[in-house]
Structure formats: C-alpha cells, structure tokens
Amino acid sequence: MKKLAMIATILLCQTAPVLAQEQAAAMHQGHKDKLDSNSNGTVERSEYQAFMTTAFTSLDKNKDGSLQSAEVEKVLTTQQFALSDANRDGVVGRSEFMDRVMNDFTAADRSGDGNLQ
C-alpha cells in the first residue's frame, strides 16, 4: 500500500498541464507496469482512474472519504495539498482528488486517444 500511495503521489504532483505532459513522457516503466493492468503497453483512462481510486482509499487513513493534510504530509507539500483542495475547505474530498488526477491524465494524453504511452 505504501508503494501505491507513493506512485499516486508522484502522478498527483504533476500540477500544470506542461508538467503532466512531461510526466507522461517520462513515466518510469515500473509505474507504467503498475498502472497498465491489462498489460497492453499503454495506460488507458479507465486503468488510471481505477488505480487512482484505489490510491485515494489507501491515502485516506481514517476512512472518512477525504484527505486531511496530516494524512498526506509525508507525500504532498502544503502547496500541492492546497492545489488539490479546490473548494478551499481544508480537506481534499474524493471528487476533488479524482477531478485533479483525471485532469492531469487528460493534459498528459497529448494525442487525445484516452491512453498514455
């Protein structure tokens, strides 16, 4: 679970579209292998979404459906946490988290085909 959270954090930390595109180009093979659940050589949108859903659950230590800064302080900076907290209520809810990571996926999908190479 610790590896899952770390991979999710690496992917989540790509905050700007340009960084997300660079992340897709430089995705380590080990990360890609974890995300590519059907082993077809690409990370499909559905695979990424499923992985990040599981990652959220792993990061949500108290299982309240949101991430407090204390739960992710070892993997996210204060700035990264704040960027993920879209409604600025001091917690990152599941929908905020998923919106963020799926927007990153979309930005990294340069071809628009729903896959990361």
CSV table of N, CA and C in Angstrom, one decimal:
chain,number,residue,atom,x,y,z
A,1,MET,N,0.8,-1.2,0.0
A,1,MET,CA,0.0,0.0,0.0
A,1,MET,C,0.9,1.3,0.0
A,2,LYS,N,2.0,1.2,0.7
A,2,LYS,CA,2.9,2.4,0.7
A,2,LYS,C,3.4,2.7,-0.7
A,3,LYS,N,3.7,1.7,-1.5
A,3,LYS,CA,4.2,1.9,-2.9
A,3,LYS,C,3.0,2.5,-3.7
A,4,LEU,N,1.8,2.0,-3.5
A,4,LEU,CA,0.7,2.6,-4.2
A,4,LEU,C,0.5,4.0,-3.9
A,5,ALA,N,0.6,4.4,-2.7
A,5,ALA,CA,0.4,5.8,-2.3
A,5,ALA,C,1.6,6.6,-2.9
A,6,MET,N,2.8,6.1,-2.9
A,6,MET,CA,3.9,6.9,-3.4
A,6,MET,C,3.7,7.1,-5.0
A,7,ILE,N,3.3,6.0,-5.7
A,7,ILE,CA,3.1,6.2,-7.1
A,7,ILE,C,2.0,7.2,-7.4
A,8,ALA,N,0.9,7.1,-6.6
A,8,ALA,CA,-0.2,8.1,-6.8
A,8,ALA,C,0.3,9.5,-6.5
A,9,THR,N,1.1,9.6,-5.5
A,9,THR,CA,1.7,11.0,-5.2
A,9,THR,C,2.5,11.5,-6.3
A,10,ILE,N,3.4,10.7,-6.9
A,10,ILE,CA,4.2,11.1,-8.0
A,10,ILE,C,3.4,11.6,-9.1
A,11,LEU,N,2.3,10.8,-9.4
A,11,LEU,CA,1.4,11.2,-10.5
A,11,LEU,C,0.6,12.5,-10.2
A,12,LEU,N,0.2,12.6,-8.9
A,12,LEU,CA,-0.6,13.7,-8.5
A,12,LEU,C,0.2,15.0,-8.4
A,13,CYS,N,1.5,14.9,-8.2
A,13,CYS,CA,2.3,16.1,-8.0
A,13,CYS,C,2.5,16.8,-9.4
A,14,GLN,N,2.1,16.3,-10.4
A,14,GLN,CA,2.2,17.0,-11.7
A,14,GLN,C,1.1,17.9,-11.8
A,15,THR,N,1.2,19.2,-11.4
A,15,THR,CA,0.1,20.1,-11.3
A,15,THR,C,-0.3,20.9,-12.5
A,16,ALA,N,0.7,21.2,-13.3
A,16,ALA,CA,0.4,22.0,-14.5
A,16,ALA,C,0.3,21.1,-15.7
A,17,PRO,N,-0.5,21.5,-16.8
A,17,PRO,CA,-0.6,20.7,-18.0
A,17,PRO,C,0.8,20.4,-18.6
A,18,VAL,N,1.7,21.3,-18.6
A,18,VAL,CA,3.0,21.1,-19.2
A,18,VAL,C,3.7,20.0,-18.4
A,19,LEU,N,3.7,20.1,-17.1
A,19,LEU,CA,4.3,19.1,-16.2
A,19,LEU,C,3.6,17.7,-16.4
A,20,ALA,N,2.3,17.7,-16.5
A,20,ALA,CA,1.6,16.4,-16.8
A,20,ALA,C,2.1,15.8,-18.1
A,21,GLN,N,2.3,16.6,-19.1
A,21,GLN,CA,2.7,16.0,-20.4
A,21,GLN,C,4.2,15.5,-20.2
A,22,GLU,N,5.0,16.2,-19.5
A,22,GLU,CA,6.4,15.7,-19.2
A,22,GLU,C,6.3,14.4,-18.4
A,23,GLN,N,5.4,14.3,-17.5
A,23,GLN,CA,5.2,13.2,-16.7
A,23,GLN,C,4.9,12.0,-17.5
A,24,ALA,N,4.0,12.1,-18.5
A,24,ALA,CA,3.6,11.0,-19.3
A,24,ALA,C,4.8,10.6,-20.2
A,25,ALA,N,5.5,11.5,-20.7
A,25,ALA,CA,6.7,11.1,-21.5
A,25,ALA,C,7.8,10.4,-20.7
A,26,ALA,N,7.9,10.8,-19.4
A,26,ALA,CA,9.0,10.3,-18.6
A,26,ALA,C,8.5,9.2,-17.6
A,27,MET,N,7.3,8.7,-17.8
A,27,MET,CA,6.8,7.7,-16.8
A,27,MET,C,7.7,6.6,-16.7
A,28,HIS,N,8.1,6.3,-15.5
A,28,HIS,CA,9.0,5.1,-15.3
A,28,HIS,C,8.3,3.8,-15.6
A,29,GLN,N,9.0,2.9,-16.2
A,29,GLN,CA,8.4,1.6,-16.6
A,29,GLN,C,7.7,0.9,-15.4
A,30,GLY,N,8.3,1.0,-14.2
A,30,GLY,CA,7.7,0.4,-13.0
A,30,GLY,C,6.4,1.0,-12.7
A,31,HIS,N,6.3,2.3,-12.9
A,31,HIS,CA,5.0,3.0,-12.6
A,31,HIS,C,4.0,2.6,-13.7
A,32,LYS,N,4.4,2.6,-14.9
A,32,LYS,CA,3.6,2.2,-16.0
A,32,LYS,C,3.1,0.8,-15.8
A,33,ASP,N,3.9,-0.1,-15.4
A,33,ASP,CA,3.5,-1.5,-15.2
A,33,ASP,C,2.5,-1.6,-14.1
A,34,LYS,N,2.6,-0.8,-13.1
A,34,LYS,CA,1.5,-0.8,-12.0
A,34,LYS,C,0.2,-0.3,-12.5
A,35,LEU,N,0.2,0.6,-13.4
A,35,LEU,CA,-1.0,1.3,-13.9
A,35,LEU,C,-1.6,0.5,-15.1
A,36,ASP,N,-0.8,-0.2,-15.9
A,36,ASP,CA,-1.2,-0.9,-17.1
A,36,ASP,C,-1.7,-2.3,-16.6
A,37,SER,N,-2.9,-2.4,-16.1
A,37,SER,CA,-3.4,-3.6,-15.5
A,37,SER,C,-3.7,-4.7,-16.6
A,38,ASN,N,-4.0,-4.3,-17.8
A,38,ASN,CA,-4.2,-5.3,-18.8
A,38,ASN,C,-3.0,-5.6,-19.7
A,39,SER,N,-1.8,-5.0,-19.3
A,39,SER,CA,-0.5,-5.3,-19.9
A,39,SER,C,-0.5,-5.2,-21.4
A,40,ASN,N,-1.2,-4.1,-21.9
A,40,ASN,CA,-1.2,-3.9,-23.4
A,40,ASN,C,-0.2,-2.9,-23.8
A,41,GLY,N,0.6,-2.4,-22.9
A,41,GLY,CA,1.7,-1.4,-23.2
A,41,GLY,C,1.2,0.1,-23.1
A,42,THR,N,0.0,0.3,-22.8
A,42,THR,CA,-0.5,1.7,-22.6
A,42,THR,C,-1.3,1.8,-21.3
A,43,VAL,N,-1.4,3.0,-20.8
A,43,VAL,CA,-2.2,3.2,-19.6
A,43,VAL,C,-3.5,3.8,-20.1
A,44,GLU,N,-4.5,3.1,-20.1
A,44,GLU,CA,-5.8,3.6,-20.5
A,44,GLU,C,-6.5,4.4,-19.4
A,45,ARG,N,-7.3,5.3,-19.8
A,45,ARG,CA,-8.0,6.2,-18.9
A,45,ARG,C,-8.7,5.4,-17.8
A,46,SER,N,-9.4,4.4,-18.1
A,46,SER,CA,-10.1,3.6,-17.1
A,46,SER,C,-9.1,2.9,-16.1
A,47,GLU,N,-7.9,2.5,-16.6
A,47,GLU,CA,-6.9,1.9,-15.7
A,47,GLU,C,-6.4,3.0,-14.7
A,48,TYR,N,-6.1,4.2,-15.3
A,48,TYR,CA,-5.6,5.3,-14.5
A,48,TYR,C,-6.6,5.6,-13.4
A,49,GLN,N,-7.9,5.7,-13.8
A,49,GLN,CA,-9.0,6.1,-12.9
A,49,GLN,C,-9.1,5.0,-11.8
A,50,ALA,N,-9.1,3.8,-12.1
A,50,ALA,CA,-9.2,2.7,-11.1
A,50,ALA,C,-8.0,2.7,-10.2
A,51,PHE,N,-6.8,2.9,-10.7
A,51,PHE,CA,-5.6,3.0,-9.9
A,51,PHE,C,-5.7,4.2,-8.9
A,52,MET,N,-6.1,5.3,-9.4
A,52,MET,CA,-6.1,6.5,-8.5
A,52,MET,C,-7.3,6.4,-7.5
A,53,THR,N,-8.4,5.7,-7.8
A,53,THR,CA,-9.4,5.5,-6.9
A,53,THR,C,-8.9,4.6,-5.7
A,54,THR,N,-8.1,3.6,-6.0
A,54,THR,CA,-7.5,2.8,-5.0
A,54,THR,C,-6.5,3.6,-4.2
A,55,ALA,N,-5.7,4.4,-4.9
A,55,ALA,CA,-4.7,5.2,-4.2
A,55,ALA,C,-5.4,6.2,-3.2
A,56,PHE,N,-6.5,6.8,-3.6
A,56,PHE,CA,-7.2,7.6,-2.6
A,56,PHE,C,-7.6,6.9,-1.4
A,57,THR,N,-8.2,5.7,-1.6
A,57,THR,CA,-8.6,4.9,-0.5
A,57,THR,C,-7.4,4.5,0.4
A,58,SER,N,-6.2,4.3,-0.2
A,58,SER,CA,-5.0,4.0,0.6
A,58,SER,C,-4.5,5.2,1.4
A,59,LEU,N,-4.6,6.4,0.8
A,59,LEU,CA,-4.2,7.6,1.4
A,59,LEU,C,-5.1,8.0,2.5
A,60,ASP,N,-6.4,7.7,2.4
A,60,ASP,CA,-7.4,8.1,3.4
A,60,ASP,C,-7.3,7.2,4.6
A,61,LYS,N,-6.4,7.5,5.5
A,61,LYS,CA,-6.1,6.6,6.6
A,61,LYS,C,-7.3,6.5,7.6
A,62,ASN,N,-8.0,7.5,7.8
A,62,ASN,CA,-9.1,7.5,8.8
A,62,ASN,C,-10.5,7.1,8.1
A,63,LYS,N,-10.4,6.8,6.8
A,63,LYS,CA,-11.6,6.3,6.1
A,63,LYS,C,-12.8,7.2,6.2
A,64,ASP,N,-12.6,8.5,6.2
A,64,ASP,CA,-13.7,9.4,6.2
A,64,ASP,C,-14.1,10.0,4.9
A,65,GLY,N,-13.5,9.5,3.8
A,65,GLY,CA,-13.9,10.0,2.5
A,65,GLY,C,-13.2,11.3,2.0
A,66,SER,N,-12.2,11.7,2.8
A,66,SER,CA,-11.5,12.9,2.5
A,66,SER,C,-10.1,12.8,3.0
A,67,LEU,N,-9.2,13.6,2.4
A,67,LEU,CA,-7.8,13.6,2.9
A,67,LEU,C,-7.5,14.9,3.6
A,68,GLN,N,-7.0,14.7,4.9
A,68,GLN,CA,-6.6,15.8,5.7
A,68,GLN,C,-5.1,16.0,5.4
A,69,SER,N,-4.6,17.2,5.6
A,69,SER,CA,-3.1,17.4,5.4
A,69,SER,C,-2.3,16.4,6.2
A,70,ALA,N,-2.7,16.1,7.4
A,70,ALA,CA,-1.9,15.2,8.2
A,70,ALA,C,-1.8,13.8,7.6
A,71,GLU,N,-2.8,13.4,6.8
A,71,GLU,CA,-2.8,12.0,6.2
A,71,GLU,C,-1.8,12.0,5.1
A,72,VAL,N,-1.5,13.1,4.4
A,72,VAL,CA,-0.7,13.1,3.3
A,72,VAL,C,0.6,14.0,3.4
A,73,GLU,N,0.9,14.4,4.6
A,73,GLU,CA,2.0,15.3,4.8
A,73,GLU,C,3.4,14.7,4.4
A,74,LYS,N,3.5,13.4,4.4
A,74,LYS,CA,4.8,12.8,4.0
A,74,LYS,C,4.9,12.7,2.5
A,75,VAL,N,3.8,12.8,1.8
A,75,VAL,CA,3.8,12.6,0.4
A,75,VAL,C,3.4,13.9,-0.5
A,76,LEU,N,2.8,14.9,0.2
A,76,LEU,CA,2.4,16.1,-0.5
A,76,LEU,C,2.9,17.3,0.2
A,77,THR,N,3.4,18.3,-0.5
A,77,THR,CA,3.8,19.5,0.2
A,77,THR,C,2.5,20.3,0.5
A,78,THR,N,2.6,21.3,1.3
A,78,THR,CA,1.5,22.1,1.7
A,78,THR,C,0.9,22.8,0.4
A,79,GLN,N,1.8,23.2,-0.5
A,79,GLN,CA,1.3,23.8,-1.8
A,79,GLN,C,0.5,22.8,-2.6
A,80,GLN,N,1.1,21.6,-2.7
A,80,GLN,CA,0.4,20.5,-3.5
A,80,GLN,C,-1.0,20.2,-2.9
A,81,PHE,N,-1.0,20.1,-1.6
A,81,PHE,CA,-2.3,19.9,-0.9
A,81,PHE,C,-3.3,21.0,-1.2
A,82,ALA,N,-2.8,22.2,-1.1
A,82,ALA,CA,-3.7,23.4,-1.4
A,82,ALA,C,-4.2,23.4,-2.8
A,83,LEU,N,-3.4,23.0,-3.7
A,83,LEU,CA,-3.8,23.0,-5.1
A,83,LEU,C,-4.9,21.9,-5.4
A,84,SER,N,-4.8,20.9,-4.6
A,84,SER,CA,-5.8,19.8,-4.7
A,84,SER,C,-7.1,20.1,-4.0
A,85,ASP,N,-7.1,21.0,-3.1
A,85,ASP,CA,-8.3,21.4,-2.3
A,85,ASP,C,-9.1,22.5,-3.1
A,86,ALA,N,-9.8,22.1,-4.1
A,86,ALA,CA,-10.5,23.0,-5.0
A,86,ALA,C,-11.4,24.0,-4.3
A,87,ASN,N,-12.2,23.5,-3.3
A,87,ASN,CA,-13.2,24.4,-2.6
A,87,ASN,C,-12.6,25.0,-1.4
A,88,ARG,N,-11.3,24.9,-1.1
A,88,ARG,CA,-10.6,25.5,0.0
A,88,ARG,C,-11.2,25.3,1.3
A,89,ASP,N,-11.7,24.1,1.6
A,89,ASP,CA,-12.3,23.8,2.9
A,89,ASP,C,-11.3,23.1,3.8
A,90,GLY,N,-10.1,23.0,3.4
A,90,GLY,CA,-9.1,22.4,4.3
A,90,GLY,C,-8.9,20.9,4.2
A,91,VAL,N,-9.7,20.2,3.4
A,91,VAL,CA,-9.6,18.8,3.1
A,91,VAL,C,-9.8,18.6,1.6
A,92,VAL,N,-9.2,17.5,1.2
A,92,VAL,CA,-9.4,17.1,-0.2
A,92,VAL,C,-10.3,15.9,-0.3
A,93,GLY,N,-11.5,16.2,-0.8
A,93,GLY,CA,-12.5,15.1,-0.9
A,93,GLY,C,-12.2,14.2,-2.1
A,94,ARG,N,-12.9,13.1,-2.1
A,94,ARG,CA,-12.7,12.1,-3.2
A,94,ARG,C,-12.9,12.7,-4.6
A,95,SER,N,-13.9,13.5,-4.7
A,95,SER,CA,-14.2,14.1,-6.0
A,95,SER,C,-13.2,15.1,-6.4
A,96,GLU,N,-12.7,15.9,-5.4
A,96,GLU,CA,-11.6,16.9,-5.7
A,96,GLU,C,-10.3,16.1,-6.2
A,97,PHE,N,-10.0,15.1,-5.4
A,97,PHE,CA,-8.8,14.3,-5.8
A,97,PHE,C,-9.0,13.7,-7.2
A,98,MET,N,-10.1,13.1,-7.4
A,98,MET,CA,-10.3,12.4,-8.7
A,98,MET,C,-10.4,13.5,-9.9
A,99,ASP,N,-11.0,14.6,-9.6
A,99,ASP,CA,-11.0,15.6,-10.7
A,99,ASP,C,-9.6,16.1,-11.0
A,100,ARG,N,-8.8,16.2,-10.0
A,100,ARG,CA,-7.4,16.7,-10.2
A,100,ARG,C,-6.6,15.7,-11.0
A,101,VAL,N,-6.6,14.4,-10.5
A,101,VAL,CA,-5.8,13.4,-11.2
A,101,VAL,C,-6.3,13.1,-12.6
A,102,MET,N,-7.6,13.2,-12.8
A,102,MET,CA,-8.1,12.9,-14.2
A,102,MET,C,-7.9,14.1,-15.1
A,103,ASN,N,-7.9,15.3,-14.6
A,103,ASN,CA,-7.4,16.5,-15.4
A,103,ASN,C,-6.0,16.3,-15.8
A,104,ASP,N,-5.2,15.9,-14.8
A,104,ASP,CA,-3.7,15.6,-15.1
A,104,ASP,C,-3.6,14.6,-16.2
A,105,PHE,N,-4.4,13.5,-16.2
A,105,PHE,CA,-4.4,12.5,-17.2
A,105,PHE,C,-4.7,13.1,-18.6
A,106,THR,N,-5.8,13.9,-18.6
A,106,THR,CA,-6.2,14.5,-19.8
A,106,THR,C,-5.1,15.4,-20.4
A,107,ALA,N,-4.5,16.2,-19.6
A,107,ALA,CA,-3.4,17.0,-20.0
A,107,ALA,C,-2.2,16.2,-20.5
A,108,ALA,N,-2.0,15.1,-19.9
A,108,ALA,CA,-0.8,14.2,-20.4
A,108,ALA,C,-1.2,13.4,-21.6
A,109,ASP,N,-2.4,13.2,-21.9
A,109,ASP,CA,-2.8,12.5,-23.1
A,109,ASP,C,-2.8,13.4,-24.3
A,110,ARG,N,-1.6,13.6,-24.8
A,110,ARG,CA,-1.4,14.6,-25.9
A,110,ARG,C,-2.1,14.2,-27.2
A,111,SER,N,-2.3,12.9,-27.5
A,111,SER,CA,-3.0,12.5,-28.7
A,111,SER,C,-4.5,12.6,-28.5
A,112,GLY,N,-5.0,12.6,-27.3
A,112,GLY,CA,-6.4,12.7,-27.1
A,112,GLY,C,-7.1,11.3,-27.3
A,113,ASP,N,-6.3,10.2,-27.3
A,113,ASP,CA,-6.9,8.9,-27.6
A,113,ASP,C,-7.3,8.2,-26.3
A,114,GLY,N,-7.2,8.8,-25.1
A,114,GLY,CA,-7.5,8.2,-23.9
A,114,GLY,C,-6.5,7.2,-23.4
A,115,ASN,N,-5.3,7.3,-23.9
A,115,ASN,CA,-4.2,6.4,-23.4
A,115,ASN,C,-2.9,7.2,-23.2
A,116,LEU,N,-2.1,6.7,-22.3
A,116,LEU,CA,-0.8,7.3,-22.1
A,116,LEU,C,0.2,6.2,-22.5
A,117,GLN,N,1.1,6.6,-23.3
A,117,GLN,CA,2.1,5.6,-23.8
A,117,GLN,C,3.3,5.4,-22.9
